[in-house]
CSV table of C-alpha atoms and ligand atoms in Angstrom, one decimal:
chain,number,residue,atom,x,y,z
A,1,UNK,CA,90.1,-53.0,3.5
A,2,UNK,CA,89.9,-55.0,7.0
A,3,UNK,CA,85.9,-56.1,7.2
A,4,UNK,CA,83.9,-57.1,10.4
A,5,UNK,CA,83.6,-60.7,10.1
A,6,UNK,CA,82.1,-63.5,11.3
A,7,UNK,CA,83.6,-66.8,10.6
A,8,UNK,CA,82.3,-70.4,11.8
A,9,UNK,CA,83.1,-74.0,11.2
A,10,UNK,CA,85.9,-76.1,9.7
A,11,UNK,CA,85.5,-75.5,5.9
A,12,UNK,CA,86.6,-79.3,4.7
A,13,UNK,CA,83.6,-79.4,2.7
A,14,UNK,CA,83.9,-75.7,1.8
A,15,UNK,CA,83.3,-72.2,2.4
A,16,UNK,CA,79.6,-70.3,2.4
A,17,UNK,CA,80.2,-66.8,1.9
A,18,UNK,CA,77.5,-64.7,2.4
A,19,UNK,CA,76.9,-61.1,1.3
A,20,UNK,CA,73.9,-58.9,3.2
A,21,UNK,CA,71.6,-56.6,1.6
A,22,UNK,CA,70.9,-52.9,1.9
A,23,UNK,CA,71.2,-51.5,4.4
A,24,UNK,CA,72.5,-54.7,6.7
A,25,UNK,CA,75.4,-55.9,8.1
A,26,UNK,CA,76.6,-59.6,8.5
A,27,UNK,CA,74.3,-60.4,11.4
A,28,UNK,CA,71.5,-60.6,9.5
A,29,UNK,CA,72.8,-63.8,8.3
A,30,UNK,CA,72.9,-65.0,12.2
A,31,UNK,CA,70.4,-67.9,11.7
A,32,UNK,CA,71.9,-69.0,8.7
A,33,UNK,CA,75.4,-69.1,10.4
A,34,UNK,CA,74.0,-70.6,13.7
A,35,UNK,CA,72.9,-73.4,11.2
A,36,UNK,CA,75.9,-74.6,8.7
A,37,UNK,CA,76.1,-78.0,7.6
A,38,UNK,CA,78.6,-79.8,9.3
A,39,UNK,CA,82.1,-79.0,7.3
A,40,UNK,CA,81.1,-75.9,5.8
A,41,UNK,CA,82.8,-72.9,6.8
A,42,UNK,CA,80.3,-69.7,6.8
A,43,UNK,CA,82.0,-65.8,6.2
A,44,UNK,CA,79.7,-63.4,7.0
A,45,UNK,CA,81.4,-59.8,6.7
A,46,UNK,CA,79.9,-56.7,7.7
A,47,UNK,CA,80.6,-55.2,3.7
A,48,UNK,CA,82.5,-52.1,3.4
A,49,UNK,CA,80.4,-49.2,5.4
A,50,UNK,CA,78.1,-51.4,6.4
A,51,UNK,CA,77.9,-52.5,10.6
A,52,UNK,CA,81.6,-52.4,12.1
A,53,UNK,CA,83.2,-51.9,8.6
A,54,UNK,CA,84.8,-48.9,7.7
A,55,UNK,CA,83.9,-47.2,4.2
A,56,UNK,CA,87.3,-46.3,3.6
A,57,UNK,CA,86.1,-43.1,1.5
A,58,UNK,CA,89.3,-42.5,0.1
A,59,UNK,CA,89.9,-45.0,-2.0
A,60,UNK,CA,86.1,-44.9,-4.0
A,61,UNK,CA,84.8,-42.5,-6.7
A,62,UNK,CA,83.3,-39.7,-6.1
A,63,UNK,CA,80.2,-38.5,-7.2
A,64,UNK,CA,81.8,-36.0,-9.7
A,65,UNK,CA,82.9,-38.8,-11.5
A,66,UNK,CA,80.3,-41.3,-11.1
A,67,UNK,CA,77.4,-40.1,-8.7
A,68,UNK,CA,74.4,-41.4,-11.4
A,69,UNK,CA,72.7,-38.1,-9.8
A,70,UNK,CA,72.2,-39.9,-6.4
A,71,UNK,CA,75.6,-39.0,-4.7
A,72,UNK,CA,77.0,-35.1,-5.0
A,73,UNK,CA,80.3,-34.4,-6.4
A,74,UNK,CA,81.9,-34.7,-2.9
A,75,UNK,CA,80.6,-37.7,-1.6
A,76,UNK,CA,81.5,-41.0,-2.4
A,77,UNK,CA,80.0,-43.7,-4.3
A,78,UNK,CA,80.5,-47.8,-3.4
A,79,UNK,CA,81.1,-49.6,-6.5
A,80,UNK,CA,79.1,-53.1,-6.5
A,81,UNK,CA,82.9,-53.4,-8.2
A,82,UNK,CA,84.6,-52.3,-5.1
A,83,UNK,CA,82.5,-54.3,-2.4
A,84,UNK,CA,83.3,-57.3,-4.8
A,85,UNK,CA,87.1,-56.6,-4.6
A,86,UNK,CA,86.5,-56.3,-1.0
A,87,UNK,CA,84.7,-59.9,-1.3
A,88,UNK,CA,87.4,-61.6,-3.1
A,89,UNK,CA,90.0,-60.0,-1.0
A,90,UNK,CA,88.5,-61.9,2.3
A,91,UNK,CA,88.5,-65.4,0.3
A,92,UNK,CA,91.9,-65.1,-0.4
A,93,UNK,CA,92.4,-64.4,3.4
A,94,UNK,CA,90.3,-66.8,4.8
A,95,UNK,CA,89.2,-69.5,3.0
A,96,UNK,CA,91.3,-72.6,1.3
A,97,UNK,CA,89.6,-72.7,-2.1
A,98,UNK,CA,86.7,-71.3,-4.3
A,99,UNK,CA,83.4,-70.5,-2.0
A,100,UNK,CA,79.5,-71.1,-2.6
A,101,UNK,CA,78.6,-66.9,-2.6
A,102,UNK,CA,75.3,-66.1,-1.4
A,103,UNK,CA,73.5,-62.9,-2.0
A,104,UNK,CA,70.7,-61.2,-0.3
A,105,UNK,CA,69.8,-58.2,-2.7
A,106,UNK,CA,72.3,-55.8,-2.6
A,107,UNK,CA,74.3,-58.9,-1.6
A,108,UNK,CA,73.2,-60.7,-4.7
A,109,UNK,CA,74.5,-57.3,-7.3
A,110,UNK,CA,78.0,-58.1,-5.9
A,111,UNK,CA,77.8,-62.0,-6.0
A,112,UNK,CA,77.3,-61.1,-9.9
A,113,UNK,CA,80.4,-58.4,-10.2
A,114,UNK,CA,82.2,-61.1,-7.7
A,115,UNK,CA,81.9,-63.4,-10.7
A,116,UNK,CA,82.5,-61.6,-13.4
A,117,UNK,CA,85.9,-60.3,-12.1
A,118,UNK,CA,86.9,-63.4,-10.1
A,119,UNK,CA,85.1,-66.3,-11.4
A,120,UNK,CA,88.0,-68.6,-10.2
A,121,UNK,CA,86.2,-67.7,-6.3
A,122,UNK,CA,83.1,-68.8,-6.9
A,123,UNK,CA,82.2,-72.4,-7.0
A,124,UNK,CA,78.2,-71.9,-6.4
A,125,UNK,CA,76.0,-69.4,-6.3
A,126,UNK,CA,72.7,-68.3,-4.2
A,127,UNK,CA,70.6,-65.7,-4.8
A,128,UNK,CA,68.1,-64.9,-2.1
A,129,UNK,CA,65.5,-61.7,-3.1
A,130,UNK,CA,67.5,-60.2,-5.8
A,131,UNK,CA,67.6,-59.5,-9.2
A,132,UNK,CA,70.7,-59.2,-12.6
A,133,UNK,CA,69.0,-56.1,-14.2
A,134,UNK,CA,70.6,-52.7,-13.8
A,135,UNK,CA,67.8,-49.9,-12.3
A,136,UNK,CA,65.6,-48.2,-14.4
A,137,UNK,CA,64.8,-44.2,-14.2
A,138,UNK,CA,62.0,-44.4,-11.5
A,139,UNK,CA,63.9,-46.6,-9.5
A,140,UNK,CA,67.4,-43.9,-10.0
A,141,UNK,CA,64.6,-41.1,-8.9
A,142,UNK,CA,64.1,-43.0,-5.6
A,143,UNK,CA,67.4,-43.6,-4.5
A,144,UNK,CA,67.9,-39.7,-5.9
A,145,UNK,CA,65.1,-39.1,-3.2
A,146,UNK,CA,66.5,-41.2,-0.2
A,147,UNK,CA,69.8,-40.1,-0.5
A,148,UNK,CA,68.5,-36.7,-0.2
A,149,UNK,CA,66.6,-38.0,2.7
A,150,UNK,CA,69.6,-39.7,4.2
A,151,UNK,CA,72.1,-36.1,3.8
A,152,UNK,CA,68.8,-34.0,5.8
A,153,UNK,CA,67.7,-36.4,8.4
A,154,UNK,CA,69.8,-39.3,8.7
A,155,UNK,CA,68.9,-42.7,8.6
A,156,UNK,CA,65.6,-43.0,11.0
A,157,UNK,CA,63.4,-41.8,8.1
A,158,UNK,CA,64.7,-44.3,5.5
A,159,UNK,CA,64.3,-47.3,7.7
A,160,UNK,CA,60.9,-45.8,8.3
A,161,UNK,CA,60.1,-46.1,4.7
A,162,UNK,CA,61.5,-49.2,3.9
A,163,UNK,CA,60.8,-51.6,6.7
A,164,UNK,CA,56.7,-51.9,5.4
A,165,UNK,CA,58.2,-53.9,2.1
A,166,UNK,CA,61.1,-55.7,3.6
A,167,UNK,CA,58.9,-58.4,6.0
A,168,UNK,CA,55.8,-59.9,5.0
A,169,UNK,CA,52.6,-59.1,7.2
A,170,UNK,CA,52.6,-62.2,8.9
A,171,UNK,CA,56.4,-61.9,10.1
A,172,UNK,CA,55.2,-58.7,11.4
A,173,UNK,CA,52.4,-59.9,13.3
A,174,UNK,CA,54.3,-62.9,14.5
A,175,UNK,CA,57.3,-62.1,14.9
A,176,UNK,CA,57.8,-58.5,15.7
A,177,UNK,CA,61.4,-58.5,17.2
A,178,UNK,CA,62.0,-59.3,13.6
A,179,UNK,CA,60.7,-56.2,12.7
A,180,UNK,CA,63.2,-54.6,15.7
A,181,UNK,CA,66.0,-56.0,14.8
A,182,UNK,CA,65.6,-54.4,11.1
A,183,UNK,CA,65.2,-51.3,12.0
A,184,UNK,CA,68.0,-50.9,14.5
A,185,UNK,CA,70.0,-52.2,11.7
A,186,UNK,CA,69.3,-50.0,9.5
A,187,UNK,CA,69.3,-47.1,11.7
A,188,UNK,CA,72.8,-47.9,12.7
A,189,UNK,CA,74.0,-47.3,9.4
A,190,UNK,CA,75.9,-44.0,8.6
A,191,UNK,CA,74.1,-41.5,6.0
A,192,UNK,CA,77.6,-41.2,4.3
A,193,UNK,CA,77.3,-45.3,3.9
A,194,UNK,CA,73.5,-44.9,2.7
A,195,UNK,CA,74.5,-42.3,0.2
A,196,UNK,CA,77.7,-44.0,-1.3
A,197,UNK,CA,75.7,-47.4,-1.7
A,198,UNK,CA,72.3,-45.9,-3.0
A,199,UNK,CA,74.7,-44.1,-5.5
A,200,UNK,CA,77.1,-47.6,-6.5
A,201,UNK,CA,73.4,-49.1,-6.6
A,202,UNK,CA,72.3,-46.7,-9.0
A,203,UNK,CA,75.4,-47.0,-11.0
A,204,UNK,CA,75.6,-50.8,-11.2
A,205,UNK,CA,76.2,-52.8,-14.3
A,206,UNK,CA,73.4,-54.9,-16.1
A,207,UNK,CA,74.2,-58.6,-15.4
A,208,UNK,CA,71.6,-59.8,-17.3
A,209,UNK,CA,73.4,-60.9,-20.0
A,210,UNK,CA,75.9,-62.9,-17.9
A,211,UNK,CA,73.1,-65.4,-16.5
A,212,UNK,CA,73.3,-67.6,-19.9
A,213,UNK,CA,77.1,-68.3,-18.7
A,214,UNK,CA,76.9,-69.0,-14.9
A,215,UNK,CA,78.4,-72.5,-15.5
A,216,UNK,CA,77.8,-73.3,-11.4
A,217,UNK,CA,75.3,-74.6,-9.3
A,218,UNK,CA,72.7,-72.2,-8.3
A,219,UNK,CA,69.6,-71.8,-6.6
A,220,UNK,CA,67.5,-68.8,-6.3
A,221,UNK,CA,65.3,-68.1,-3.2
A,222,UNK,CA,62.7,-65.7,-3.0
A,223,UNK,CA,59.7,-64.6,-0.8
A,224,UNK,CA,57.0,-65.1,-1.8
A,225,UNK,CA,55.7,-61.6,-0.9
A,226,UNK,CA,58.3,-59.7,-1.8
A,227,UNK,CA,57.4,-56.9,-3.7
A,228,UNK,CA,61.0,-55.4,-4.4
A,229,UNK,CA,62.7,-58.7,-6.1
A,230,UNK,CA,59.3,-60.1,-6.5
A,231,UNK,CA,58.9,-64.0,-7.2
A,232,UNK,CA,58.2,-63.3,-11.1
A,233,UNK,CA,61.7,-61.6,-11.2
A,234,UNK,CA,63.5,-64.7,-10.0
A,235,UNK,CA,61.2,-67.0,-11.9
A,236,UNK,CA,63.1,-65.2,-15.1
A,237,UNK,CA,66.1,-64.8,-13.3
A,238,UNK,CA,66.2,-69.0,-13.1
A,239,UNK,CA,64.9,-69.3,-16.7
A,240,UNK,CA,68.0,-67.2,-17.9
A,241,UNK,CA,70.3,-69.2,-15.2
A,242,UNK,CA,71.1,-73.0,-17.0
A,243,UNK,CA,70.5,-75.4,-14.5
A,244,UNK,CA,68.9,-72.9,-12.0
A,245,UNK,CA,66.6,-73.8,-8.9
A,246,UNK,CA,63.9,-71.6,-7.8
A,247,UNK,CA,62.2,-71.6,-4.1
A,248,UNK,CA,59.9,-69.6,-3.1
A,249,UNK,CA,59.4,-69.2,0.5
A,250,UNK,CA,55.4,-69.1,1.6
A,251,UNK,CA,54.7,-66.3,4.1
A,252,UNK,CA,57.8,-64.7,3.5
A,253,UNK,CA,58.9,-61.2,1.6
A,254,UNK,CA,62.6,-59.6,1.3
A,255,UNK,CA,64.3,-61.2,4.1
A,256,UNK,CA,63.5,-64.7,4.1
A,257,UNK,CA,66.6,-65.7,5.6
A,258,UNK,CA,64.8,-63.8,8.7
A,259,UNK,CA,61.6,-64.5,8.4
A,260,UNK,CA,61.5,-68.3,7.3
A,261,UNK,CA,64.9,-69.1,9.0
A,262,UNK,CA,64.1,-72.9,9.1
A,263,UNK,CA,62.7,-73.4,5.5
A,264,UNK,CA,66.1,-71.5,4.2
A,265,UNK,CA,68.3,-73.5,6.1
A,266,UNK,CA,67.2,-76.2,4.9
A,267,UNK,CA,67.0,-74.9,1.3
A,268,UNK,CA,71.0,-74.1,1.7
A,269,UNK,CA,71.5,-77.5,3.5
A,270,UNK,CA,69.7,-79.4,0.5
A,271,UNK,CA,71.4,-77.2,-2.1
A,272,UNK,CA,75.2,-78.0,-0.6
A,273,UNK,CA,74.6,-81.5,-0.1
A,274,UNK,CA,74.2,-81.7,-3.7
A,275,UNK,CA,77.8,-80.2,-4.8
B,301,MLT,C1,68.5,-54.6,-0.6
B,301,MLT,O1,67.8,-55.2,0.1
B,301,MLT,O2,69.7,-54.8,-0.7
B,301,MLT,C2,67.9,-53.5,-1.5
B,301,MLT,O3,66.6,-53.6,-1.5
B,301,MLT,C3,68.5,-53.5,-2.9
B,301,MLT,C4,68.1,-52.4,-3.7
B,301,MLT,O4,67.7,-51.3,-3.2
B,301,MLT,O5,68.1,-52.5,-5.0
């Protein structure tokens, strides 16, 4: 699968990869990319559906065989599995060794499948507003309910309902291009792409138990308003993680990387300095 990707800067010290949420596409990462150490080479695909990537629909499941009730038999479901394949695919392509993976959300469920297929790729981890446990029924009944939203009226109506919890109130009131460029985002996205991710979302694998043997680096950013990976999350998220640094970002909620842009960039730039 060819991704949409943005690639910057030399790479002797390494390679950043970074993985966007739901329902992104690489340029959300745009302030993080405009600010990588000096060395570091920064990936930011658009992931499989996602921006200018195609889904490829082919090649995934369908929901007769793995729909976990949010996608229908004939539509297609994207495997955290298969965007992590996707992932490890562009390494190999693109950069010279093992890469520092950092996940935003949806970003952060593949960064955990990334290393539990391919743990020779990853040589750090961050994990911005997300969380290792699998989704519980409510939280299956609301991506049942979006997808169904998605298939009626396209993707207007789910930005709608999700932009309220992605930026804290003070990124709205100061910074309402923010806001903007959200929702274009996420009204650019295809309902077929919606649909297939809420379903792999809904479908994904409990990593919990994995977090006692992440043997790299990692630090763990979160918003401090974030109400869908809120701060206690990632304060147990660290806990389980040896070694694990927490940040939590004042007046910031699910996009941090957006709304705090300074504060994270210097979070990743203290956090690479120290590998
Ligand atoms: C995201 O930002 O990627 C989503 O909130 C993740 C999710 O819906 O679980």
């Amino acid at each position: 699968m060819e991704l949409h990707l943005r690639s910057r800067g030399s790479g002797e010290n390494g390679t950043l990869l970074f993985l966007h949420g739901f329902p992104f596409d690489g340029s959300v990462w745009d302030p993080q990319m405009a600010a990588l150490p000096d060395g570091w080479q920064g990936l930011a695909p658009d992931l499989r559906g996602f921006g200018r990537s195609p889904l490829g629909a082919a090649e995934l499941p369908s929901g007769r065989r793995l729909g976990a009730g949010v996608a229908l038999a004939d539509e297609a479901v994207l495997t955290m599995d298969a965007l992590a394949d996707d992932a490890a695919q562009l390494l190999e392509d693109h950069a010279a060794g093992p890469a520092v993976v950092c996940g935003l959300s949806m970003g952060g469920y593949v960064a955990f499948a990334l290393r539990r297929r391919r743990p020779a790729l990853v040589r750090g981890l961050i994990l911005m507003d997300t969380q290792p446990g699998p989704d519980g029924d409510e939280a299956r009944e609301n991506r049942r309910r979006t997808a169904a939203s998605a298939r009626e009226s396209g993707p207007a109506p789910v930005a709608m309902a999700m932009l309220p919890s992605l930026l804290s109130r003070g990124t709205r009131e100061r910074s309402p291009e923010v806001a903007e460029t959200v929702r274009r985002m996420m009204e650019a996205t295809a309902p077929r792409t919606l649909i297939a991710a809420l379903a792999g979302m809904a479908a994904r694998a409990d990593s919990t138990g994995d977090l006692p043997a992440i043997d790299v680096p990692t630090l763990i950013i979160v918003g401090a308003h974030d109400t869908i990976t809120p701060p206690d999350q990632a304060r147990a998220m660290a806990d389980g993680i040896p070694g694990a640094r927490l940040e939590v970002v004042a007046d910031a909620a699910h996009l941090p990387g957006l709304e705090a842009p300074a504060v994270v960039n210097g979070l990743i730039a203290d956090f690479l300095a120290t590998l």
